[in-house]
mmCIF file of C-alpha atoms in Angstrom:
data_model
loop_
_atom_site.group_PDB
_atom_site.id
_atom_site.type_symbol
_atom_site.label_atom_id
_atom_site.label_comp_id
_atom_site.label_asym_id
_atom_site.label_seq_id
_atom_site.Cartn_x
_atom_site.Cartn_y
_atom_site.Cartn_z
ATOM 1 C CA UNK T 1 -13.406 -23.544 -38.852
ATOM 2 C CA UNK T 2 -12.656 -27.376 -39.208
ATOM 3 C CA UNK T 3 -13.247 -29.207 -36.305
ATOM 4 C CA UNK T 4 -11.061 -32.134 -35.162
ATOM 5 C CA UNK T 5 -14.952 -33.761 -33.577
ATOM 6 C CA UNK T 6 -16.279 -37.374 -34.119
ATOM 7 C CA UNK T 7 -18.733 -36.753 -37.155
ATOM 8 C CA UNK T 8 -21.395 -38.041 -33.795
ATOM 9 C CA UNK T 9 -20.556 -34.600 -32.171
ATOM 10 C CA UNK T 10 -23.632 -32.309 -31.518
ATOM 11 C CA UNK T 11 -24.056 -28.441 -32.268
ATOM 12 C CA UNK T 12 -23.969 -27.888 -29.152
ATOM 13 C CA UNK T 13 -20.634 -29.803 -28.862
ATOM 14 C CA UNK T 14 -19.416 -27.760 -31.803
ATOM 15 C CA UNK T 15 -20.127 -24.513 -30.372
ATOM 16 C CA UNK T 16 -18.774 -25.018 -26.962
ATOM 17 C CA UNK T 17 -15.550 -26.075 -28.832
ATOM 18 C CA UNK T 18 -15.360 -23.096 -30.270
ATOM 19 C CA UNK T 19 -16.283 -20.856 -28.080
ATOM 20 C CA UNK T 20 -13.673 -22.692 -25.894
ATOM 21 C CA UNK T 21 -10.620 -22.290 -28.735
ATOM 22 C CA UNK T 22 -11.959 -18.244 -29.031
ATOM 23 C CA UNK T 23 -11.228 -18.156 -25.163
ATOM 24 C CA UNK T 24 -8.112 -18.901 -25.269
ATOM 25 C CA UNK T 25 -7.737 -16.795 -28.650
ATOM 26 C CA UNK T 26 -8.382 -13.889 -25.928
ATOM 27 C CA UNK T 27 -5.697 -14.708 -23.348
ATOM 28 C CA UNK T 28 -2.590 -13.482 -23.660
ATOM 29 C CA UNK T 29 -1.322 -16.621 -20.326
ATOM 30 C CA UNK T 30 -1.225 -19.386 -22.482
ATOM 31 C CA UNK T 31 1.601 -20.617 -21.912
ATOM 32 C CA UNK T 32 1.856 -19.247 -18.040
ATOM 33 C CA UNK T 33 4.960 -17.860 -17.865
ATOM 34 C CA UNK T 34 6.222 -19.603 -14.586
ATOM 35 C CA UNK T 35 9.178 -20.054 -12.763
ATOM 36 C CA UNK T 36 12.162 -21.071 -14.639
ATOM 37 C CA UNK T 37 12.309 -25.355 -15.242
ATOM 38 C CA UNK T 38 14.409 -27.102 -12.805
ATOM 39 C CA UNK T 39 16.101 -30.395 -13.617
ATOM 40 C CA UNK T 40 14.275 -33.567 -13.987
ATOM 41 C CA UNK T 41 10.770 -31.378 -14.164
ATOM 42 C CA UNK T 42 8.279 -33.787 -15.346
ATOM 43 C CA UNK T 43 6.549 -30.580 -17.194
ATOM 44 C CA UNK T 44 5.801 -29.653 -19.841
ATOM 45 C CA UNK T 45 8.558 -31.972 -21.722
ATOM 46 C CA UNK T 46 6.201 -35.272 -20.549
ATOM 47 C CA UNK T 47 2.315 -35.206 -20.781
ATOM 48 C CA UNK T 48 0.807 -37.378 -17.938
ATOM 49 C CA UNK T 49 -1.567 -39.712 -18.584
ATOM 50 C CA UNK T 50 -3.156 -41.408 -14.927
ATOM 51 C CA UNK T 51 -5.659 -43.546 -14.309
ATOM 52 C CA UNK T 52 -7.481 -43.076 -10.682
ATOM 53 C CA UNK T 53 -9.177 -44.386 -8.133
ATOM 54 C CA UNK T 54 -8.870 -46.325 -4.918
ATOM 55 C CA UNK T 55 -8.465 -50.720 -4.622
ATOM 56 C CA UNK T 56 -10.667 -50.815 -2.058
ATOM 57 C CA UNK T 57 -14.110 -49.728 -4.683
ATOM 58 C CA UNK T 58 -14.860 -50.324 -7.566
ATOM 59 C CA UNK T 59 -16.834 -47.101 -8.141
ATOM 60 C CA UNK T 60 -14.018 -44.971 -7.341
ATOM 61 C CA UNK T 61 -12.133 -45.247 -10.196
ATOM 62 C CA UNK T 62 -10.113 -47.724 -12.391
ATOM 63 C CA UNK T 63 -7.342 -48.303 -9.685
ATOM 64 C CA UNK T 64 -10.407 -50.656 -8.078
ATOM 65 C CA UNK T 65 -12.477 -51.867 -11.025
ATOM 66 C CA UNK T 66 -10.334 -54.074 -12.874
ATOM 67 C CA UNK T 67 -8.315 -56.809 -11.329
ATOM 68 C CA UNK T 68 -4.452 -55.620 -11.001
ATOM 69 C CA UNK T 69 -3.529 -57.108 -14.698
ATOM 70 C CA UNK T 70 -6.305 -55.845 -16.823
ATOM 71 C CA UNK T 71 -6.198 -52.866 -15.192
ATOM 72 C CA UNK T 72 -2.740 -52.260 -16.228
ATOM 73 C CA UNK T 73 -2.727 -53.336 -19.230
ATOM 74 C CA UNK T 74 -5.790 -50.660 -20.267
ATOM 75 C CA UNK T 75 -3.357 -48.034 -18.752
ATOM 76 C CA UNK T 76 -1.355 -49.425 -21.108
ATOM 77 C CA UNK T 77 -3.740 -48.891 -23.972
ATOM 78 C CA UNK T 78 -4.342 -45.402 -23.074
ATOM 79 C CA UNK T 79 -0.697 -44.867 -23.021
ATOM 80 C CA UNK T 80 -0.370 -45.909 -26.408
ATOM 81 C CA UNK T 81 -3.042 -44.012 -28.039
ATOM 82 C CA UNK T 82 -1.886 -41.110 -26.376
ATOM 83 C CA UNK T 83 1.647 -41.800 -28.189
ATOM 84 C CA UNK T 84 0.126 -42.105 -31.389
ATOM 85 C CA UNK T 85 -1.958 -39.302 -31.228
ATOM 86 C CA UNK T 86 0.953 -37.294 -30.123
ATOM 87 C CA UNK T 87 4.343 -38.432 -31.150
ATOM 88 C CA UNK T 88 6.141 -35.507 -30.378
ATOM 89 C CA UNK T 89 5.013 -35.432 -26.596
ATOM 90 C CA UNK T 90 6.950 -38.343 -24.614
ATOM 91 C CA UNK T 91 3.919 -40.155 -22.702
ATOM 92 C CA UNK T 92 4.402 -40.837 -18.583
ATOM 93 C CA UNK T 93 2.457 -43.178 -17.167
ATOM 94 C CA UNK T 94 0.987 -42.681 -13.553
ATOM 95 C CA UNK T 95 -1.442 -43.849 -11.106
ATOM 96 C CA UNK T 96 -3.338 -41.307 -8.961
ATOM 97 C CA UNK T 97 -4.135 -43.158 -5.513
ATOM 98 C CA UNK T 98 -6.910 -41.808 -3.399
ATOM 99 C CA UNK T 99 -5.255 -41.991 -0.193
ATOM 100 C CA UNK T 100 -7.341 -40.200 2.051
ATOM 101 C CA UNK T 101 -10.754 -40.586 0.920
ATOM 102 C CA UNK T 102 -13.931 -38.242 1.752
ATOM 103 C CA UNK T 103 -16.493 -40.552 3.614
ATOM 104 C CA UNK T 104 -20.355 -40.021 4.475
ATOM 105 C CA UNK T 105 -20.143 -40.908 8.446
ATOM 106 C CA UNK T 106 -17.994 -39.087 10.532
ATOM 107 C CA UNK T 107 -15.470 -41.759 11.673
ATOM 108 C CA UNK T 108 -14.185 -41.634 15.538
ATOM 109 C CA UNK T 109 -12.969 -38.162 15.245
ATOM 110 C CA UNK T 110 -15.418 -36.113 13.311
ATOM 111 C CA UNK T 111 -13.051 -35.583 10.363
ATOM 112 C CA UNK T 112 -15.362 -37.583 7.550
ATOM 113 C CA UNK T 113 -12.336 -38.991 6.193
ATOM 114 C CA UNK T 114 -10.211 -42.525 6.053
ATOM 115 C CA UNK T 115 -7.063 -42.504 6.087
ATOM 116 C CA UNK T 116 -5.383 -45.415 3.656
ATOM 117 C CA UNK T 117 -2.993 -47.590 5.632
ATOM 118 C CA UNK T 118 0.897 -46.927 4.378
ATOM 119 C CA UNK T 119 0.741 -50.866 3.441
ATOM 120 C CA UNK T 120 -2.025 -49.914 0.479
ATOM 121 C CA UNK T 121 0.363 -47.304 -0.632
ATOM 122 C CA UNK T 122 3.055 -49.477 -0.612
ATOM 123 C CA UNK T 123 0.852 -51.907 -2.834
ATOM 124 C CA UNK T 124 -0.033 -49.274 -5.542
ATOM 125 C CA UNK T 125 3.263 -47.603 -5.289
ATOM 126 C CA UNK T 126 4.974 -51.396 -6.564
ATOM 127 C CA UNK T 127 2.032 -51.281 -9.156
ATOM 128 C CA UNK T 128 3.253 -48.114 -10.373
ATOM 129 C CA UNK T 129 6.701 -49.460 -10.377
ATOM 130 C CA UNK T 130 5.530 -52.526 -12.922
ATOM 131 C CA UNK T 131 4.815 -49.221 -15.447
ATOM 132 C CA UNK T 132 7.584 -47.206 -14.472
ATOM 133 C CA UNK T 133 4.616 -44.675 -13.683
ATOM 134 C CA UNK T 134 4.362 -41.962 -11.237
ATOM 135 C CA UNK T 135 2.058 -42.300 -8.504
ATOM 136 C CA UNK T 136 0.292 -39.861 -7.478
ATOM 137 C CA UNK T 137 -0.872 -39.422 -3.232
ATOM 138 C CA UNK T 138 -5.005 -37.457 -3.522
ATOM 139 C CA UNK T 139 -6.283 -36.065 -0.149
ATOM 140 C CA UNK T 140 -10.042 -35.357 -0.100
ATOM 141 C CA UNK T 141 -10.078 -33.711 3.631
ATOM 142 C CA UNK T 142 -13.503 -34.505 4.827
ATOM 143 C CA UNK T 143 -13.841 -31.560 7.549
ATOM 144 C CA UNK T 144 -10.195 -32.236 8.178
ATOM 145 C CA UNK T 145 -7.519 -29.724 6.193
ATOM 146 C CA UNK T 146 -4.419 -30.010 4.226
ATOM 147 C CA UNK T 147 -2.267 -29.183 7.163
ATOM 148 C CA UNK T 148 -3.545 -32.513 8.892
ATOM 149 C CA UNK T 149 -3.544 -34.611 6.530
ATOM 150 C CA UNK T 150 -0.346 -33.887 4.295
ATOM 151 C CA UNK T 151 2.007 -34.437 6.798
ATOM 152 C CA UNK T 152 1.767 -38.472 7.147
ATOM 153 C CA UNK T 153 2.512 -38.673 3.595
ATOM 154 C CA UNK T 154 5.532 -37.179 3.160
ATOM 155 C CA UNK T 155 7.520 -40.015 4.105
ATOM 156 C CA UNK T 156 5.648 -41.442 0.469
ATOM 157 C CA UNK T 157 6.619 -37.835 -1.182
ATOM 158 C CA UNK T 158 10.541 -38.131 -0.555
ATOM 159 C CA UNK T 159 10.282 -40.642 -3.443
ATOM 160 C CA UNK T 160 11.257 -38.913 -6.823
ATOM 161 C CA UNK T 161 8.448 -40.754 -8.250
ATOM 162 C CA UNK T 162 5.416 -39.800 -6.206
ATOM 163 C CA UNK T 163 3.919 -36.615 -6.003
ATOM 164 C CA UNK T 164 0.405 -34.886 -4.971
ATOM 165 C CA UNK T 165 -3.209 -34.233 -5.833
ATOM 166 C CA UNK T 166 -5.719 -31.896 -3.271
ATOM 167 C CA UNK T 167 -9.625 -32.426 -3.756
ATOM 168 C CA UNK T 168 -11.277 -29.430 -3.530
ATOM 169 C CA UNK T 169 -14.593 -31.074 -4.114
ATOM 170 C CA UNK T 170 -14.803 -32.894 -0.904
ATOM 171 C CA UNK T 171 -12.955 -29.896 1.417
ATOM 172 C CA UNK T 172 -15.816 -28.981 3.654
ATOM 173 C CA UNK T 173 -13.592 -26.783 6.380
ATOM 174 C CA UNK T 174 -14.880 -23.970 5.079
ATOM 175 C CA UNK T 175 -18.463 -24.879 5.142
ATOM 176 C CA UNK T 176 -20.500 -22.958 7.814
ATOM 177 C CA UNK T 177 -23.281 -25.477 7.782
ATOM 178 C CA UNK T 178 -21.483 -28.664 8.875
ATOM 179 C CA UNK T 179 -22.508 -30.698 5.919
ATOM 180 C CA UNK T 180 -20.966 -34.095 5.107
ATOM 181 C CA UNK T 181 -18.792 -34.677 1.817
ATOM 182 C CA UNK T 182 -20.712 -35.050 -1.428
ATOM 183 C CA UNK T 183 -23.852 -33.296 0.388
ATOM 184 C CA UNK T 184 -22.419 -29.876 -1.911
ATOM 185 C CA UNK T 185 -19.245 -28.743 -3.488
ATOM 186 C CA UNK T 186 -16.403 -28.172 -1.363
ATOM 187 C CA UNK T 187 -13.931 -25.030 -0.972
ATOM 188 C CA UNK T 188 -10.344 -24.604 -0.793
ATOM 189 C CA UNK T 189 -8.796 -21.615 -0.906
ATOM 190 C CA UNK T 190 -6.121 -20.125 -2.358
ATOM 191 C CA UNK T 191 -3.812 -20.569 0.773
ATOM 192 C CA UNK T 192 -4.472 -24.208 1.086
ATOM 193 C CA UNK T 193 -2.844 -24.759 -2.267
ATOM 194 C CA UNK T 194 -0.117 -22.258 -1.348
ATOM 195 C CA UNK T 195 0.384 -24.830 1.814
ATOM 196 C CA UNK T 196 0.650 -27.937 -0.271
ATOM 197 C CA UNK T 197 3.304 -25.812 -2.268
ATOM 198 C CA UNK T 198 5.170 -24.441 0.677
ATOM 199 C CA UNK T 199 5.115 -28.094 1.833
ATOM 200 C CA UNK T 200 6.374 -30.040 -1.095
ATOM 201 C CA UNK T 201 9.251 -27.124 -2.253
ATOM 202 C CA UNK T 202 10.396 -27.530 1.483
ATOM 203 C CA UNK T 203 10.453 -31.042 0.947
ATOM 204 C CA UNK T 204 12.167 -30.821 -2.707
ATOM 205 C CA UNK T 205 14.812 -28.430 -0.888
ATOM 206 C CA UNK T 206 15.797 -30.390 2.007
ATOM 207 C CA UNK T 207 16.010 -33.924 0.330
ATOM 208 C CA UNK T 208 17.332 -32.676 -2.919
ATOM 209 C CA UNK T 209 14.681 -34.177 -5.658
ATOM 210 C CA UNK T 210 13.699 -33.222 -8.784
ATOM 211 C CA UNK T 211 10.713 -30.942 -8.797
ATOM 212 C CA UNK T 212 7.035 -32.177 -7.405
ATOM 213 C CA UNK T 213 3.524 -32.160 -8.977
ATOM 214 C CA UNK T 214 0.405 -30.803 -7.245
ATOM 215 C CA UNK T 215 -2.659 -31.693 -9.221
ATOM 216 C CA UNK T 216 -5.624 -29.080 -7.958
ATOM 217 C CA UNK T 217 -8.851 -31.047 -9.390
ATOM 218 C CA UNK T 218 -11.753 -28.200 -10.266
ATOM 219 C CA UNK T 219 -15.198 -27.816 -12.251
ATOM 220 C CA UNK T 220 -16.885 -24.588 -10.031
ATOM 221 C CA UNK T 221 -15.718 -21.615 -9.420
ATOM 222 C CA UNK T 222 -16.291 -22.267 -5.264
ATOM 223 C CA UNK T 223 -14.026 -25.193 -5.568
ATOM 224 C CA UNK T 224 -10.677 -22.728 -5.545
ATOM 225 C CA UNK T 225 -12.561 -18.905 -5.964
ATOM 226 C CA UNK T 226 -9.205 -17.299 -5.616
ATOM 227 C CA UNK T 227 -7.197 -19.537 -7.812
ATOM 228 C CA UNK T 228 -5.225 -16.766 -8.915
ATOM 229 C CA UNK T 229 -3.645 -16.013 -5.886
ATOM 230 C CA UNK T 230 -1.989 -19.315 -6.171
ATOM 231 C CA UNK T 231 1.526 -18.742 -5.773
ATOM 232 C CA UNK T 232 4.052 -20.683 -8.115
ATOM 233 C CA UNK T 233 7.298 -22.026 -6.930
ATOM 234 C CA UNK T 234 10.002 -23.732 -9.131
ATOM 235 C CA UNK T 235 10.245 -26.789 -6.742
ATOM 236 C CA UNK T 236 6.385 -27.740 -7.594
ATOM 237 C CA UNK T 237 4.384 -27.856 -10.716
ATOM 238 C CA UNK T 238 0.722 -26.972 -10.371
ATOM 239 C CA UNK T 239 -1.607 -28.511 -12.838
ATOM 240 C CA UNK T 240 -5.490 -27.323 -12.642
ATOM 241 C CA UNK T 241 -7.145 -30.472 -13.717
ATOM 242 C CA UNK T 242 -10.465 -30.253 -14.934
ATOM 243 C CA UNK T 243 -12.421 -32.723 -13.006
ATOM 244 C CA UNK T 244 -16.507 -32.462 -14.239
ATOM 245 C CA UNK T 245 -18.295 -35.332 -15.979
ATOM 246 C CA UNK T 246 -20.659 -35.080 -18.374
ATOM 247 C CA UNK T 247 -21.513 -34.920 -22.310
ATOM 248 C CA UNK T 248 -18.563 -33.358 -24.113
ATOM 249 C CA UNK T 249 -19.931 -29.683 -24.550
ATOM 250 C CA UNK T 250 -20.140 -29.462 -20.619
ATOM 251 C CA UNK T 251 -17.005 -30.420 -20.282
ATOM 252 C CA UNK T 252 -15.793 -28.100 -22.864
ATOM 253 C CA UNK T 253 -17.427 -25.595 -21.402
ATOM 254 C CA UNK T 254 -15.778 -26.296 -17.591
ATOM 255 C CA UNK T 255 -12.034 -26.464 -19.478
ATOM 256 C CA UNK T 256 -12.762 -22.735 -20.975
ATOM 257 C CA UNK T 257 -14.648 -21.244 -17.904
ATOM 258 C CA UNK T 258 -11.905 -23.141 -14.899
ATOM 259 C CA UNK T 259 -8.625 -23.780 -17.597
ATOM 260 C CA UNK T 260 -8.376 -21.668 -19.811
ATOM 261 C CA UNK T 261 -9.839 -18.091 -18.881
ATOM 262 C CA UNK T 262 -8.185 -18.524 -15.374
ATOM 263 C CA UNK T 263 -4.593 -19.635 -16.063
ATOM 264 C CA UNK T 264 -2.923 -21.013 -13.387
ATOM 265 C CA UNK T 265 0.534 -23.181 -14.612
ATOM 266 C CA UNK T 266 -0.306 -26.501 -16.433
ATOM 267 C CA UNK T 267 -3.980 -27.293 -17.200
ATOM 268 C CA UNK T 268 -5.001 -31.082 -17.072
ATOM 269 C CA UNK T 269 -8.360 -32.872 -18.309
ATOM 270 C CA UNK T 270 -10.153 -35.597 -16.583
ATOM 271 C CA UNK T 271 -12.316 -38.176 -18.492
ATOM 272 C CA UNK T 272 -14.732 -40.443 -16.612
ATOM 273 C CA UNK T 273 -14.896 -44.148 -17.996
ATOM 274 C CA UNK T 274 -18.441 -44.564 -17.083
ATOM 275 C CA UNK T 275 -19.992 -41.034 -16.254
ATOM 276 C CA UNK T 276 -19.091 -39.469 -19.393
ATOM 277 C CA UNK T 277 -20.848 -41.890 -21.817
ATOM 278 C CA UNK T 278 -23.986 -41.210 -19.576
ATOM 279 C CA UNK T 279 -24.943 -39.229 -22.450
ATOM 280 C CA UNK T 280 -24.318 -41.564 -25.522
ATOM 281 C CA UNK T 281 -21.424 -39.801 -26.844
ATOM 282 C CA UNK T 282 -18.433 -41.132 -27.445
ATOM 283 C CA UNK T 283 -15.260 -40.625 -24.889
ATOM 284 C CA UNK T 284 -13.672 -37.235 -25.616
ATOM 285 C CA UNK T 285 -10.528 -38.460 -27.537
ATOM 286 C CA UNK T 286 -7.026 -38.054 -27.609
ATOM 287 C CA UNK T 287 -7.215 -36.011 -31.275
ATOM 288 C CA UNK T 288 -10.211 -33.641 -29.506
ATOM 289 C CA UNK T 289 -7.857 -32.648 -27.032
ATOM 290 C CA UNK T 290 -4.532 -31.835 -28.561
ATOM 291 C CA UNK T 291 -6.345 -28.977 -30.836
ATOM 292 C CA UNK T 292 -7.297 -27.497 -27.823
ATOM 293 C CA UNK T 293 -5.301 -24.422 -26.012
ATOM 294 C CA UNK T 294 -4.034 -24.607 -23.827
ATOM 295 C CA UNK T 295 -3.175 -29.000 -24.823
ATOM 296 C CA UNK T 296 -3.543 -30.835 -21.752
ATOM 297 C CA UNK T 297 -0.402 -31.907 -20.403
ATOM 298 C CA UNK T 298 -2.112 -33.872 -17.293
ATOM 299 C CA UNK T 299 -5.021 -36.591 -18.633
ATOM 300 C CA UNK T 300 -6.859 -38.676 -16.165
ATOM 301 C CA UNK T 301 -8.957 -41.719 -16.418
ATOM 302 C CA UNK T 302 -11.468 -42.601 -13.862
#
């Protein structure tokens, strides 16, 4: 089998490849057969490509690390190799804003989470708007839940152009041993995603917009363990975005074992600037990707 690798690919990168392409060989899902496609439904005719993060840090992502321009104009770059790599599949800019963000102290109420103020939004939102790029509202719920936490946004969601992304990693509601976020791998289940989609159809309905997408961010198997009980709705898109960092076979690896052999709707791939070339590989490129099955339709820069 030829491989589309960089020649600096290991074996081990080679296998997991494979063994990742012979997954989906075996499933019969790809592509989920779904509710039908509503008008203006940014999937699958438009692959996303997002960078993420939060102004306030630099270490959360690109959104803070670069100064406005630059950073923008790399989302830029991405854009374009993504074009070029892909000329078939029209490439949509977006920016995925952590807007309530997972902290280590507990905060006034307990919750370990901060809530951005609506004015930071704003600020992102009209740095999406430079790019004509989506923006994309994350909640990572601390000990607090979806049902909390969702609500305050919508006011942000009635926009055509913003839509949602849940953080299973830092959902600790579930955990019996009160542990802060980040201390181990958070949990949401099944029905917490079936909220956010309840949520955001209800919204699509009422205020007549084109459909919504939920990004669900995953690398365990605890993070959703009943992610087939996700139910799908015309009015939202669900992409399962795999979120791990790492050399490229691990990450290969995650894509088969939470992507591919559990098919949800729309499967997304996150690369991480930094944490990825921990190893002294390369970035996973554009080319490695689109021989994959499912493609990724959602790619995210951190």
């Amino acid at each position: 089998m030829r491989l589309p690798l960089l020649p600096t690919r290991t074996s081990h990168d080679s296998i997991s490849y494979i063994a990742t392409l012979r997954a989906a060989e075996r499933r019969a899902e790809w592509p989920v057969k779904g509710p039908e496609l509503l008008p203006g439904a940014v999937l699958p005719a438009r692959r996303i490509v997002a960078f993420y993060g939060n102004p306030l840090s630099k270490r959360m992502g690109a959104l803070g690390e670069y100064p406005v321009d630059e950073m923008l104009a790399r989302l830029d770059d991405e854009v374009k190799r993504w074009r070029e790599a892909d000329p078939e599949t029209p490439v949509q800019p977006a920016m995925h804003l952590i807007a309530v963000t997972a902290q280590g102290e507990p905060g006034k109420d307990g919750m370990y989470r901060l809530r951005m103020p609506d004015s930071l939004i704003e600020t992102v939102y009209e740095w999406a708007r430079r790019k004509q790029a989506l923006l994309f509202l994350d909640i990572q719920v601390g000990h607090s839940t979806l049902q909390a936490e969702l609500p305050r946004l919508l006011r942000f969601l009635e926009r055509p152009d913003v839509h949602l992304g849940v953080d299973p990693e830092f959902s600790m509601h579930y955990d019996k041993e009160g542990l802060k976020p980040g201390a181990k791998i958070g949990t949401m289940m099944a029905a917490d995603v079936n909220y956010a989609v309840r949520t955001l159809s209800d919204l699509v309905a009422t205020t007549h917009l084109p459909p919504k997408v939920l990004v669900v961010h995953r690398f365990t198997k605890r993070m959703v363990p009943n992610a087939r009980e996700i139910k799908l709705d015309s009015r939202v898109q669900v992409v399962m975005n795999m979120d791990g960092w790492g050399p490229p076979w691990l990450k290969f690896d995650s894509y088969r074992d939470y992507v591919v052999t559990e098919p949800v709707q729309f499967p997304g791939f996150k690369i991480f600037f930094h944490n990825d070339a921990k190893s002294g590989q390369p970035l996973i490129t554009p080319g490695e990707l689109l021989r994959l099955v499912p493609k990724p339709l959602y790619v995210q820069y951190q």
